[in-house]
Coordinates of C-alpha atoms and ligand atoms in Angstrom, one line a residue:
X1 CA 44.7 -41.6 -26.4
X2 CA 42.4 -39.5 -28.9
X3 CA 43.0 -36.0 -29.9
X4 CA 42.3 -33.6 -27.9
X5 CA 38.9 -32.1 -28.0
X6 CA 38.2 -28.1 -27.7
X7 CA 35.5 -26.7 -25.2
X8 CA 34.7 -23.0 -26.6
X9 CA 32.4 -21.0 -24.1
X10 CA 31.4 -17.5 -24.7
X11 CA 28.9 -15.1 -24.8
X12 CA 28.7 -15.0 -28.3
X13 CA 26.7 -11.7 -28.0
X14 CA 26.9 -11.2 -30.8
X15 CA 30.1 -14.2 -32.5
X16 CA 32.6 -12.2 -34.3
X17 CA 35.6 -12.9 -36.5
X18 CA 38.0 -12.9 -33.0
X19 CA 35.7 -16.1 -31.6
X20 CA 36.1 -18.0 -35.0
X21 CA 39.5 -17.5 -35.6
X22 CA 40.1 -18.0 -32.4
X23 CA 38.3 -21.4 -32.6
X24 CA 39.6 -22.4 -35.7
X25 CA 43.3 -21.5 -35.4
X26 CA 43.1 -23.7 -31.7
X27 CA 42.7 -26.7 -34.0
X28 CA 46.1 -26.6 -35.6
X29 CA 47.9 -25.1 -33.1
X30 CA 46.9 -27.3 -30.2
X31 CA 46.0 -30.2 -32.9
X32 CA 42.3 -30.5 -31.4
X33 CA 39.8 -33.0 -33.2
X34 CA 37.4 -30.2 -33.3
X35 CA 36.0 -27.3 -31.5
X36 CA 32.6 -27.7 -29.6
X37 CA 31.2 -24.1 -29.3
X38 CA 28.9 -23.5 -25.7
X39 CA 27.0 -20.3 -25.6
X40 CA 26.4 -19.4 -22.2
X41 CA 22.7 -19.6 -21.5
X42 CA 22.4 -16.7 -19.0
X43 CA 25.2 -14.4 -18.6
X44 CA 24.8 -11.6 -16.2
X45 CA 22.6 -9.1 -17.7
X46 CA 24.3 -6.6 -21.2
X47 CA 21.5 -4.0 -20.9
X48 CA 19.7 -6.3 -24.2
X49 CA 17.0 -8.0 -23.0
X50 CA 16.1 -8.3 -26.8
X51 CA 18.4 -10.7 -27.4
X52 CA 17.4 -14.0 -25.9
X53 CA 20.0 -16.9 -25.3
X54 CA 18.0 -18.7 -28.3
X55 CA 19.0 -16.1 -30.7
X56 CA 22.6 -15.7 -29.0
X57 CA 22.7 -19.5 -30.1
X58 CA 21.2 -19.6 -33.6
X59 CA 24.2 -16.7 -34.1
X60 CA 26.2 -19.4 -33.3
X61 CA 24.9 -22.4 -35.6
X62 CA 24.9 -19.8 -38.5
X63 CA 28.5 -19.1 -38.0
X64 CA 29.9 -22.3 -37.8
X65 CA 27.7 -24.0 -40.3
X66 CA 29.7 -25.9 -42.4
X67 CA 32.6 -26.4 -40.8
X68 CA 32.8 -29.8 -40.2
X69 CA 35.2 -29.8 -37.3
X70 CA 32.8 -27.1 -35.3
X71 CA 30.1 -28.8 -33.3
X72 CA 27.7 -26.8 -31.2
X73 CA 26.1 -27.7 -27.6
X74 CA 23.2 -26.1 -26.8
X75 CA 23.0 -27.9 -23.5
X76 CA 23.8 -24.0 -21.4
X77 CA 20.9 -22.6 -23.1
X78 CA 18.6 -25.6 -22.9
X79 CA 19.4 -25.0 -19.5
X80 CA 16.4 -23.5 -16.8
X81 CA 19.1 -22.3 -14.5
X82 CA 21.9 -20.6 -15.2
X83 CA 25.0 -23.0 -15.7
X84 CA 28.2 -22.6 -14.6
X85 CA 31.6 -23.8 -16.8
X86 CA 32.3 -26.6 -13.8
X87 CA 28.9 -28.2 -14.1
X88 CA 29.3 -28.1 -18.1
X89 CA 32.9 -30.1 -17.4
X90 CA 31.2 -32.6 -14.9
X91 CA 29.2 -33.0 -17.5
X92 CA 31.1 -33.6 -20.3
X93 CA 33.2 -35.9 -18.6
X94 CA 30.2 -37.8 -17.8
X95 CA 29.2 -38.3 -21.5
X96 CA 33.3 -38.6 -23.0
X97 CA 34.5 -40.6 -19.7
X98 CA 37.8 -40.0 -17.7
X99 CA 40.1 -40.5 -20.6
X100 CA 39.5 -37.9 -23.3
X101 CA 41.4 -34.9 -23.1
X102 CA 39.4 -32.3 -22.8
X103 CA 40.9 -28.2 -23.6
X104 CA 38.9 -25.4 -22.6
X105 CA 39.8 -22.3 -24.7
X106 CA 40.0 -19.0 -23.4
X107 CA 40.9 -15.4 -24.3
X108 CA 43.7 -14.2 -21.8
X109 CA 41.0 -11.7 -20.8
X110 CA 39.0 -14.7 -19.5
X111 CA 41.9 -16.0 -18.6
X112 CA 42.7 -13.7 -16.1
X113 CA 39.7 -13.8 -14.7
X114 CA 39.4 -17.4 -13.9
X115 CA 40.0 -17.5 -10.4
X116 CA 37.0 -15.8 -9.8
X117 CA 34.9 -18.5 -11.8
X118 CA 32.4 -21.2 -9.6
X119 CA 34.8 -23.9 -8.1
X120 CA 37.8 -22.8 -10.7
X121 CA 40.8 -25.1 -9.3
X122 CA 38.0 -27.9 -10.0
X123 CA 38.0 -26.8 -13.7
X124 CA 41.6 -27.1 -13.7
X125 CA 41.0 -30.7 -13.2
X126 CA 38.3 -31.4 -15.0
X127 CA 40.4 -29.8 -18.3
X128 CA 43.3 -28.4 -19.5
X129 CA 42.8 -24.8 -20.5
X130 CA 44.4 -22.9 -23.5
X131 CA 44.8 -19.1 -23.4
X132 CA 45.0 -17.1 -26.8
X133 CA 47.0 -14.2 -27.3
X134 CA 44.2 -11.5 -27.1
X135 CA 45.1 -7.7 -28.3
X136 CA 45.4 -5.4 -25.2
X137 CA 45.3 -8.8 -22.9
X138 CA 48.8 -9.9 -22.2
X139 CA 49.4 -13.4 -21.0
X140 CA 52.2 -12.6 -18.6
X141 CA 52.3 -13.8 -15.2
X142 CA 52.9 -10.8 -13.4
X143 CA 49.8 -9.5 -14.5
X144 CA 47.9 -12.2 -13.1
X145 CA 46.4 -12.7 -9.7
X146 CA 48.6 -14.0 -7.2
X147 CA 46.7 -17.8 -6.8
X148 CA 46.0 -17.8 -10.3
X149 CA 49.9 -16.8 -11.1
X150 CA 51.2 -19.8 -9.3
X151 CA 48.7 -22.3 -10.9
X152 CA 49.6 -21.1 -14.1
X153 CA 53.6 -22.2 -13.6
X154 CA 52.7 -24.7 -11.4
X155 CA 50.4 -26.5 -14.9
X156 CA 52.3 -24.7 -17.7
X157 CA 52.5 -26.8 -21.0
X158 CA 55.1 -25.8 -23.3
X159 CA 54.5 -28.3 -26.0
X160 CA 51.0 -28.5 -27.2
X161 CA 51.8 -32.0 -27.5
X162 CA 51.7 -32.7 -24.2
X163 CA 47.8 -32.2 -24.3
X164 CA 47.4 -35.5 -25.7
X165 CA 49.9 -37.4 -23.2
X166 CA 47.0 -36.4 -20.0
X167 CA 43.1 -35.7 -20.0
X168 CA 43.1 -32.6 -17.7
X169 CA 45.2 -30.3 -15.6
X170 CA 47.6 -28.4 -18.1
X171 CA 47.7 -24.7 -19.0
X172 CA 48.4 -23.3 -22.4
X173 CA 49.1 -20.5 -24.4
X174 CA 49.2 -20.2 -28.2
X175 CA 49.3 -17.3 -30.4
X176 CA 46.3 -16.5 -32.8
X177 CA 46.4 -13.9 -35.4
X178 CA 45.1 -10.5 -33.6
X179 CA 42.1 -9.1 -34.1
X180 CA 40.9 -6.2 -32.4
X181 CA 37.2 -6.9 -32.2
X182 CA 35.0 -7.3 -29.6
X183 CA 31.1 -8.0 -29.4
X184 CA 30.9 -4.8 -27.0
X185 CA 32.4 -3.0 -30.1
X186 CA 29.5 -4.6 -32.9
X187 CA 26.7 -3.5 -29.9
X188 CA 28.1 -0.2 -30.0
X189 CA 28.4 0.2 -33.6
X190 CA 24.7 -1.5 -34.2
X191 CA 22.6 0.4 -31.3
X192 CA 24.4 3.9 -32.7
X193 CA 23.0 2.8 -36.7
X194 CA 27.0 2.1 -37.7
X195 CA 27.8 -0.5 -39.8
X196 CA 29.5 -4.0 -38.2
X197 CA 30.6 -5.2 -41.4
X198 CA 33.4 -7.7 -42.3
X199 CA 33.9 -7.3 -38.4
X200 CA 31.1 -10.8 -38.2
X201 CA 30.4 -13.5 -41.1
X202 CA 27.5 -12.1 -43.1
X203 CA 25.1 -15.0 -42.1
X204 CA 25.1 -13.6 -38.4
X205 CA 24.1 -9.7 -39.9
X206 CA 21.7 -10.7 -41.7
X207 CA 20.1 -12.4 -38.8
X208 CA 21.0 -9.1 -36.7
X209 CA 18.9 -7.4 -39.2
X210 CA 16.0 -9.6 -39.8
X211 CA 15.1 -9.9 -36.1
X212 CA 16.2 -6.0 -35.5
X213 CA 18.2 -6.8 -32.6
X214 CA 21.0 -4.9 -31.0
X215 CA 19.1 -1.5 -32.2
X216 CA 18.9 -0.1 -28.3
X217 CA 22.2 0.8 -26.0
Ligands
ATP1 P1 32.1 -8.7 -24.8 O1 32.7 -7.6 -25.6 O2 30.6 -8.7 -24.8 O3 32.6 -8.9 -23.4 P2 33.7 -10.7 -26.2 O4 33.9 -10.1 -27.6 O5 34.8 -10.7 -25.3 O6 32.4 -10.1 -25.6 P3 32.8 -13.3 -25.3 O7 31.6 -14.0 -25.8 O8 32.7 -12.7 -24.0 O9 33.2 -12.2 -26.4 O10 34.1 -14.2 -25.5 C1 34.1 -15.6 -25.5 C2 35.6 -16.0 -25.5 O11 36.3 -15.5 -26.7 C3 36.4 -15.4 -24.3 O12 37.3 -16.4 -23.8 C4 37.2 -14.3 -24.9 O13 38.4 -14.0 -24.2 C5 37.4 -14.8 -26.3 N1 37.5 -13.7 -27.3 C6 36.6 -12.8 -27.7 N2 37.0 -12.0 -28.7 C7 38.3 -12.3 -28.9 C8 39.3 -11.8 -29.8 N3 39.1 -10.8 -30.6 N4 40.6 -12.4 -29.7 C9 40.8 -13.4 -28.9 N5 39.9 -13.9 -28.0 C10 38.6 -13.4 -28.0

């Protein structure tokens, strides 16, 4: 079977350092062929409305730019209506058939919120799922819903390897150097005229800047 390939959904409102190291520390730890980033076209509203899902998604393209084993699908944005992770899966599966393995990355503050996503035990078919250590989010199974909980040590991985040996259904965490930073934080910083610096690449500032977005709480 091939490498596993990473599924990286987010926000991205704006990326930060945490997504791309995030993204980029996945590939050696859970030996991924590369990363495709998905910005979510229409997440429930932030209180921007100046920040379209276009923009959310050129953020995107300027951060990875480069790196060769980033790849970014614009399909969630394309999108008319808003899209759900499930759909993106069926999807994908559609286009890379029933074989690849497929690894949907998540925070462990997503994480612990999975059970309340569209058809989530489907998504636990239709991928494995890797949870990264995620300051103040502890990946501990107490702390996590009671159906959710029992999935998790029902599907738990302990060998990354084991990723490669099935296409879908395992769960697994890896730990990612921390970093406290959060786009909530950089909208803060930005609407009150503080700087974000070194907290995002440069590319995605100066894009910030040019188009004056994030200036309003
Ligand atoms: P917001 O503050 O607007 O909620 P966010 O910083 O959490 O945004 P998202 O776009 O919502 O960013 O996150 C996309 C994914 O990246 C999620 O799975 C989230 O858990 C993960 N993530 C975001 N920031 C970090 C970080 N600093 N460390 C680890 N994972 C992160």
């Amino acid at each position: 079977m091939s490498e596993p390939l990473g599924l990286f959904g987010g926000t991205f409102d704006p990326v930060h350092f945490g997504h791309l190291r995030l993204a980029e520390e996945s590939i050696a730890h859970l030996g991924l062929a590369g990363v495709r980033w998905i910005p979510a076209g229409h997440p429930p509203h932030r209180g921007m409305p100046q920040v379209t899902p276009q923009q959310r998604l050129e953020m995107v393209r300027r951060s990875t730019a480069g790196n060769e084993r980033f790849s970014v699908d614009p399909s969630e944005v394309d999108a008319a209506a808003p899209s759900y992770t499930v759909h993106t899966l069926e999807r994908l599966r559609r286009e890379l058939g029933s074989e690849q393995s497929l690894v949907l990355l998540v925070g462990a503050d997503a994480f612990a919120g999975l059970a309340t996503w569209h058809r989530w035990r489907d998504i636990l078919s239709l991928a494995h799922v890797a949870v990264s250590h995620r300051p103040g989010f502890p990946v501990e199974i107490g702390s996590l819903p009671d159906e959710l909980a029992s999935e998790f040590s029902a599907r738990r991985l302990l060998d990354a390897d084991a990723l490669k040996a099935r296409p879908a259904g395992g769960i697994v965490t890896f730990a990612m150097t921390q970093l406290a930073i959060s786009a909530t934080q950089i909208r803060t910083l930005l609407s009150n005229g503080k700087s974000a610096r070194y907290l995002l690449p440069d590319a995605v500032l100066d894009y910030i800047q040019t188009h004056s977005l994030y200036r309003n709480a």
